[in-house]
Short mmCIF file of C-alpha atoms and ligand atoms in Angstrom, two decimals:
data_model
loop_
_atom_site.label_atom_id
_atom_site.label_comp_id
_atom_site.label_asym_id
_atom_site.label_seq_id
_atom_site.Cartn_x
_atom_site.Cartn_y
_atom_site.Cartn_z
CA MET A 1 -61.32 70.88 23.15
CA ILE A 2 -62.40 67.68 24.83
CA PHE A 3 -65.64 69.28 25.97
CA ASN A 4 -66.70 70.51 22.55
CA HIS A 5 -68.57 68.02 20.41
CA TYR A 6 -69.06 68.48 16.74
CA HIS A 7 -71.46 66.75 14.43
CA HIS A 8 -69.77 64.96 11.57
CA ASP A 9 -69.99 61.56 9.99
CA ALA A 10 -67.85 58.79 11.40
CA GLN A 11 -65.83 58.36 8.24
CA THR A 12 -64.66 61.95 8.37
CA VAL A 13 -63.61 61.39 11.95
CA LEU A 14 -61.57 58.36 10.94
CA ASP A 15 -59.99 60.30 8.09
CA GLY A 16 -59.05 63.02 10.51
CA SER A 17 -60.15 65.50 7.85
CA VAL A 18 -62.85 67.34 9.79
CA ARG A 19 -62.95 71.07 9.29
CA LEU A 20 -64.39 72.28 12.55
CA SER A 21 -65.56 75.66 11.27
CA GLU A 22 -68.08 73.96 9.00
CA HIS A 23 -69.69 72.04 11.83
CA PRO A 24 -71.52 73.94 14.55
CA PRO A 25 -71.20 72.43 18.06
CA ILE A 26 -74.13 70.35 19.24
CA VAL A 27 -74.78 68.30 22.34
CA PHE A 28 -74.76 64.76 20.93
CA ILE A 29 -72.89 62.93 18.26
CA THR A 30 -74.86 60.38 16.27
CA ASP A 31 -72.80 57.90 14.36
CA GLY A 32 -75.49 56.78 11.91
CA GLY A 33 -74.72 53.16 12.70
CA ALA A 34 -71.14 53.41 11.45
CA THR A 35 -68.18 52.40 13.58
CA MET A 36 -66.96 55.11 15.89
CA GLN A 37 -63.68 55.27 17.66
CA PRO A 38 -64.06 54.43 21.35
CA SER A 39 -62.20 57.59 22.34
CA LEU A 40 -64.86 59.64 20.62
CA LEU A 41 -67.65 57.82 22.43
CA GLU A 42 -65.93 58.43 25.72
CA GLU A 43 -66.02 62.15 25.08
CA LEU A 44 -69.77 61.90 25.64
CA THR A 45 -69.21 61.38 29.37
CA PRO A 46 -71.32 64.04 31.02
CA VAL A 47 -69.32 66.73 32.75
CA PRO A 48 -71.06 67.62 36.01
CA SER A 49 -69.64 71.11 36.24
CA PRO A 50 -69.02 73.41 33.31
CA TYR A 51 -66.33 75.14 35.37
CA PRO A 52 -64.05 72.28 36.38
CA ILE A 53 -61.29 74.45 37.73
CA ARG A 54 -59.99 74.22 41.26
CA SER A 55 -57.14 76.58 41.84
CA GLU A 56 -56.77 76.32 45.62
CA VAL A 57 -53.74 74.24 46.52
CA GLU A 58 -55.02 71.29 48.53
CA TYR A 59 -51.79 69.33 48.53
CA PRO A 60 -48.89 71.77 48.97
CA ASP A 61 -46.39 68.88 49.00
CA VAL A 62 -47.63 67.78 45.57
CA TRP A 63 -47.45 71.35 44.32
CA ARG A 64 -43.81 71.54 45.43
CA LEU A 65 -43.07 68.50 43.27
CA CYS A 66 -44.74 70.26 40.34
CA GLU A 67 -42.49 73.27 40.77
CA GLN A 68 -39.42 71.07 40.99
CA ALA A 69 -40.52 69.32 37.81
CA ARG A 70 -40.53 72.67 36.01
CA GLU A 71 -37.09 73.59 37.30
CA LEU A 72 -35.58 70.18 36.56
CA ALA A 73 -36.95 69.63 33.06
CA TRP A 74 -34.42 68.20 30.58
CA ASN A 75 -34.17 67.34 26.95
CA PRO A 76 -33.05 63.86 25.78
CA THR A 77 -31.91 65.21 22.41
CA SER A 78 -29.32 67.40 24.09
CA ILE A 79 -27.46 64.34 25.37
CA ASP A 80 -24.42 63.59 23.20
CA PHE A 81 -24.61 59.93 22.16
CA SER A 82 -21.46 60.01 20.00
CA ASP A 83 -19.56 57.99 22.65
CA LEU A 84 -21.87 55.06 21.85
CA ARG A 85 -21.69 55.47 18.10
CA GLU A 86 -17.89 55.66 18.19
CA ALA A 87 -17.34 52.94 20.80
CA ASP A 88 -15.11 50.06 19.82
CA ILE A 89 -17.38 47.20 20.89
CA PRO A 90 -18.29 43.92 19.17
CA THR A 91 -21.40 43.81 17.00
CA GLU A 92 -23.12 41.24 19.21
CA VAL A 93 -22.65 43.55 22.21
CA ARG A 94 -24.15 46.46 20.25
CA GLU A 95 -27.08 44.21 19.33
CA ALA A 96 -27.52 43.06 22.93
CA GLY A 97 -27.41 46.67 24.17
CA ALA A 98 -29.89 47.79 21.52
CA GLU A 99 -32.27 45.00 22.51
CA TRP A 100 -31.95 45.90 26.16
CA TRP A 101 -32.52 49.63 25.66
CA SER A 102 -35.41 48.94 23.31
CA LEU A 103 -37.00 46.89 26.07
CA ARG A 104 -36.31 49.73 28.50
CA ALA A 105 -37.99 52.11 26.03
CA TRP A 106 -41.13 49.94 25.85
CA MET A 107 -41.23 49.75 29.63
CA GLU A 108 -41.00 53.51 29.97
CA HIS A 109 -43.69 53.93 27.35
CA GLY A 110 -45.97 51.61 29.31
CA ALA A 111 -46.32 54.41 31.85
CA VAL A 112 -47.73 56.75 29.21
CA PRO A 113 -51.06 54.98 28.50
CA TYR A 114 -51.36 54.36 32.24
CA GLY A 115 -50.73 58.06 32.90
CA THR A 116 -53.21 59.27 30.30
CA GLU A 117 -55.96 57.17 31.89
CA ARG A 118 -55.14 58.71 35.27
CA LEU A 119 -55.08 62.21 33.82
CA ARG A 120 -58.45 61.65 32.24
CA GLU A 121 -59.82 60.46 35.58
CA ALA A 122 -58.27 63.39 37.43
CA ILE A 123 -59.86 65.81 34.99
CA PHE A 124 -63.32 64.25 35.09
CA ARG A 125 -63.19 63.91 38.86
CA HIS A 126 -62.22 67.57 39.12
CA GLU A 127 -59.18 66.84 41.23
CA PRO A 128 -57.20 69.89 42.33
CA PHE A 129 -54.93 71.61 39.86
CA GLU A 130 -51.72 70.24 41.39
CA ILE A 131 -52.90 66.62 40.94
CA LYS A 132 -53.68 67.23 37.28
CA GLN A 133 -50.37 69.06 36.89
CA HIS A 134 -48.40 66.27 38.53
CA ILE A 135 -49.95 63.60 36.31
CA THR A 136 -49.32 65.75 33.23
CA ASN A 137 -45.68 66.11 34.30
CA PHE A 138 -45.54 62.37 34.92
CA ILE A 139 -46.68 61.63 31.36
CA ALA A 140 -44.17 64.08 29.85
CA GLU A 141 -41.40 62.65 32.03
CA GLU A 142 -42.13 59.03 31.18
CA LEU A 143 -42.25 60.03 27.53
CA ARG A 144 -38.78 61.56 27.74
CA HIS A 145 -37.51 58.44 29.54
CA HIS A 146 -38.86 56.49 26.58
CA GLU A 147 -37.15 58.90 24.19
CA ALA A 148 -33.80 58.81 25.99
CA SER A 149 -33.97 55.00 25.96
CA PHE A 150 -34.61 54.70 22.23
CA LEU A 151 -31.87 57.25 21.57
CA ILE A 152 -29.44 55.02 23.48
CA ALA A 153 -30.63 52.01 21.45
CA ASN A 154 -30.10 54.06 18.28
CA GLY A 155 -26.56 54.85 19.35
CA LEU A 156 -25.85 51.13 19.71
CA ALA A 157 -27.38 49.07 16.89
CA GLY A 158 -30.75 50.73 16.30
CA TYR A 159 -33.97 50.91 18.25
CA GLN A 160 -36.22 47.89 17.76
CA SER A 161 -39.69 49.32 17.54
CA GLU A 162 -41.17 45.88 18.10
CA PRO A 163 -39.95 43.02 20.24
CA ARG A 164 -38.34 40.33 18.10
CA ALA A 165 -39.05 37.35 20.37
CA GLU A 166 -42.58 35.95 20.06
CA TYR A 167 -42.83 35.70 23.80
CA PHE A 168 -42.18 39.40 24.29
CA LYS A 169 -44.73 40.24 21.63
CA ALA A 170 -47.31 38.57 23.85
CA ILE A 171 -46.05 40.17 27.07
CA ILE A 172 -45.44 43.79 26.09
CA PRO A 173 -49.08 44.70 25.34
CA ARG A 174 -50.04 43.32 28.76
CA PHE A 175 -47.75 45.64 30.75
CA HIS A 176 -50.72 47.70 31.68
CA ASP A 177 -54.13 46.23 32.43
CA GLU A 178 -56.61 49.00 32.92
CA ARG A 179 -59.12 46.58 34.51
CA ASP A 180 -56.77 46.16 37.48
CA GLU A 181 -56.49 49.92 37.86
CA LYS A 182 -60.25 50.44 37.69
CA ALA A 183 -60.76 47.85 40.45
CA MET A 184 -59.05 50.22 42.90
CA SER A 185 -60.01 53.66 44.09
CA PHE A 186 -58.27 56.54 42.29
CA TYR A 187 -55.73 57.37 44.99
CA ALA A 188 -55.15 53.76 46.03
CA GLY A 189 -54.33 52.95 42.40
CA LEU A 190 -51.92 55.89 42.17
CA ALA A 191 -50.17 54.73 45.33
CA VAL A 192 -49.83 51.12 44.14
CA ASN A 193 -48.27 52.30 40.95
CA THR A 194 -45.71 54.37 42.73
CA LEU A 195 -44.70 51.29 44.71
CA PHE A 196 -43.52 49.99 41.35
CA GLU A 197 -41.70 53.23 40.70
CA GLN A 198 -39.79 52.46 43.87
CA LEU A 199 -38.81 49.03 42.59
CA SER A 200 -37.84 50.25 39.14
CA GLY A 201 -35.89 53.05 40.80
CA GLU A 202 -33.80 50.45 42.64
CA LEU A 203 -33.13 48.59 39.40
CA LEU A 204 -32.33 51.81 37.56
CA GLN A 205 -29.84 52.77 40.25
CA ALA A 206 -28.01 49.47 39.61
CA ARG A 207 -28.07 50.18 35.87
CA TYR A 208 -26.68 53.65 36.45
CA ASP A 209 -23.89 52.10 38.52
CA ASN A 210 -23.21 49.67 35.69
CA ALA A 211 -23.05 52.33 32.96
CA ARG A 212 -19.53 53.14 31.77
CA PHE A 213 -20.52 55.40 28.87
CA GLN A 214 -21.07 59.05 29.72
CA SER A 215 -24.24 59.33 27.62
CA VAL A 216 -25.88 56.29 29.24
CA ARG A 217 -24.78 57.36 32.69
CA GLY A 218 -26.12 60.86 32.18
CA ALA A 219 -29.45 59.59 30.83
CA CYS A 220 -29.85 57.16 33.76
CA GLN A 221 -29.09 59.95 36.21
CA LEU A 222 -31.69 62.29 34.70
CA ILE A 223 -34.29 59.52 34.59
CA LEU A 224 -33.55 58.65 38.22
CA ARG A 225 -34.05 62.29 39.22
CA ASP A 226 -37.53 62.24 37.67
CA GLU A 227 -38.31 58.86 39.23
CA ALA A 228 -37.39 60.22 42.65
CA ARG A 229 -40.23 62.73 42.28
CA HIS A 230 -42.63 59.98 41.18
CA ILE A 231 -41.69 57.98 44.27
CA GLN A 232 -42.10 61.07 46.42
CA PHE A 233 -45.60 61.56 45.05
CA GLY A 234 -46.45 57.99 45.99
CA ARG A 235 -45.27 58.56 49.53
CA ILE A 236 -47.43 61.68 49.86
CA ILE A 237 -50.46 59.79 48.55
CA MET A 238 -49.74 56.86 50.86
CA ARG A 239 -49.51 59.12 53.90
CA ARG A 240 -52.74 60.89 53.05
CA PHE A 241 -54.93 58.04 51.84
CA PHE A 242 -53.74 54.68 53.09
CA ALA A 243 -54.98 55.17 56.63
CA LYS A 244 -58.52 55.72 55.33
CA LEU A 245 -58.69 52.57 53.21
CA SER A 246 -61.16 49.82 54.05
CA ALA A 247 -59.87 46.34 54.96
CA ASP A 248 -61.05 45.12 51.54
CA ASP A 249 -59.15 47.86 49.73
CA ARG A 250 -56.02 47.08 51.70
CA ARG A 251 -56.18 43.44 50.76
CA LEU A 252 -56.82 44.38 47.15
CA LEU A 253 -53.74 46.60 47.11
CA GLY A 254 -51.42 43.83 48.23
CA ASP A 255 -52.96 41.39 45.76
CA LYS A 256 -52.77 43.78 42.81
CA PHE A 257 -49.18 44.56 43.59
CA ALA A 258 -48.22 40.87 43.70
CA LYS A 259 -50.22 40.10 40.56
CA LYS A 260 -48.52 42.80 38.52
CA LEU A 261 -45.08 41.86 39.73
CA ARG A 262 -45.50 38.18 38.95
CA GLY A 263 -47.65 38.51 35.86
CA SER A 264 -45.62 40.93 33.80
CA LEU A 265 -42.63 42.45 35.53
CA LEU A 266 -40.84 39.21 36.22
CA ASN A 267 -41.53 38.08 32.67
CA GLY A 268 -38.49 39.75 31.23
CA VAL A 269 -39.24 43.31 32.27
CA TYR A 270 -37.67 43.64 35.70
CA ALA A 271 -36.06 40.22 35.51
CA VAL A 272 -35.97 37.23 33.19
CA VAL A 273 -36.95 34.75 35.90
CA ASN A 274 -40.45 33.90 34.61
CA LEU A 275 -39.57 33.62 30.94
CA PRO A 276 -39.83 30.21 29.22
CA PRO A 277 -36.43 28.44 29.45
CA ALA A 278 -35.18 29.09 25.88
CA GLU A 279 -36.14 32.75 25.95
CA ARG A 280 -34.85 33.11 29.46
CA GLU A 281 -31.48 31.87 28.32
CA ARG A 282 -31.36 34.05 25.21
CA ALA A 283 -32.58 37.25 26.90
CA GLY A 284 -30.45 36.56 29.97
CA ARG A 285 -27.34 36.04 27.90
CA ASN A 286 -27.85 39.31 26.00
CA ARG A 287 -28.53 41.18 29.19
CA ALA A 288 -25.41 39.77 30.77
CA LEU A 289 -23.41 40.82 27.72
CA ALA A 290 -24.78 44.37 27.88
CA ALA A 291 -23.92 44.50 31.58
CA GLU A 292 -20.42 43.16 31.01
CA TYR A 293 -19.66 46.04 28.62
CA GLY A 294 -21.15 48.66 30.93
CA LEU A 295 -24.12 49.58 28.74
CA GLY A 296 -26.34 50.32 31.73
CA ALA A 297 -27.86 46.87 32.18
CA THR A 298 -28.26 44.60 35.17
CA HIS A 299 -26.86 41.10 35.13
CA PRO A 300 -29.77 38.61 35.31
CA ASP A 301 -28.15 36.96 38.34
CA GLU A 302 -28.30 40.24 40.28
CA GLU A 303 -31.83 41.29 39.41
CA ILE A 304 -33.75 39.10 41.82
CA ALA A 305 -31.61 40.17 44.78
CA ILE A 306 -32.24 43.84 43.93
CA ILE A 307 -35.97 43.21 43.59
CA LYS A 308 -35.98 41.29 46.87
CA ARG A 309 -34.35 44.21 48.70
CA GLY A 310 -36.82 46.62 47.09
CA LEU A 311 -39.75 44.39 47.93
CA ASP A 312 -38.71 44.09 51.58
CA GLN A 313 -38.44 47.87 51.81
CA ILE A 314 -41.89 48.31 50.25
CA ARG A 315 -43.36 45.77 52.68
CA GLN A 316 -41.91 47.79 55.53
CA ASP A 317 -43.32 51.02 54.10
CA VAL A 318 -46.87 49.70 53.74
CA ALA A 319 -46.95 47.66 56.96
CA PRO A 320 -48.02 50.61 59.16
CA TYR A 321 -51.18 50.85 57.00
CA ASP A 322 -51.92 47.13 57.38
CA VAL A 323 -51.26 46.49 53.74
CA VAL A 324 -49.77 43.05 53.28
CA ILE A 325 -47.99 42.05 50.09
CA PRO A 326 -48.44 38.29 49.72
CA GLU A 327 -45.46 36.02 49.19
CA ILE A 328 -43.99 36.26 45.71
CA ALA A 329 -42.27 32.91 45.39
CA GLU A 330 -39.90 33.80 42.54
CA VAL A 331 -38.48 36.62 44.62
CA ASP A 332 -39.04 35.63 48.23
CA ARG A 333 -37.92 32.00 47.95
CA ALA A 334 -35.05 32.72 45.58
CA GLY A 335 -33.77 35.18 48.19
CA ALA A 336 -34.10 32.60 50.97
CA ALA A 337 -32.32 29.94 48.90
CA ALA A 338 -29.41 32.27 48.21
CA HIS A 339 -28.64 32.84 51.88
FE1 FE2 B 401 -39.75 56.30 33.88
FE1 FE2 B 402 -41.70 56.97 36.72
#
């Protein structure tokens, strides 16, 4: 579908009311000066080969992950959330839990636009089938993590489709900055991202340990199982591509990693440490409340220590490839001060 272009006026496109049978395919779309949606313009990217299909398995280890993904698929709607609905917990705890799991849902969803950009690149670069398949699985999996998270929020006090705090409204849309991704090579970018999967996996493990409700525990476990494959993919990519990176690329990797961690993930996503004081107190208090009642949250006082452990592990993993992750003061110094 993506490779077929049809002539129609821009307004019809915006209406979504195009009847394809009435419009024979042509090579170019002219928009007659009217506004076109950027996605439509992007479809004009020339495709170098009309047969962009590579069926030979180039990365058998990636293909194995794809097969596991098929075997281990799960459905968030088959989790029974009645334990949350029926739980005898105070309203403010329900509210705190709903806020927390709404935030978790937004975080999970952040991986979806990221993933679609990577899938698009993989398709246009004619990457092997298993790479395209893995990224497609990744998108579907992140989407079901998002779904499971908003279902948990719904079981508590209702999913908040938008952040309520002004500060979060500014932060959430900046989870993913495509300019940072485009600055790296395709495989280097994929590997950097899976370093974050490793960190969020550590945090999710702590949230699973915290969860006292069967539905939340089950959801965390299923999400963790998917994340383990995402981390595995990163390790495969690292092994295959990191050794070939230029010194500049290696430096860029460390910098991008640190930038993302400090710029968005410590601003309430992974931890509340970089939030402005009032919001830090409010969000931290709610998070602590959710953790106290076993709703699958991490206490704000524990988060930095978990991130520090994860970060040290990641530094060890990338050190053999001469990738250095610069000091991240909020994490590295907080850890030092605590000892
Ligand atoms: Fe996820
Ligand atoms: Fe993931």
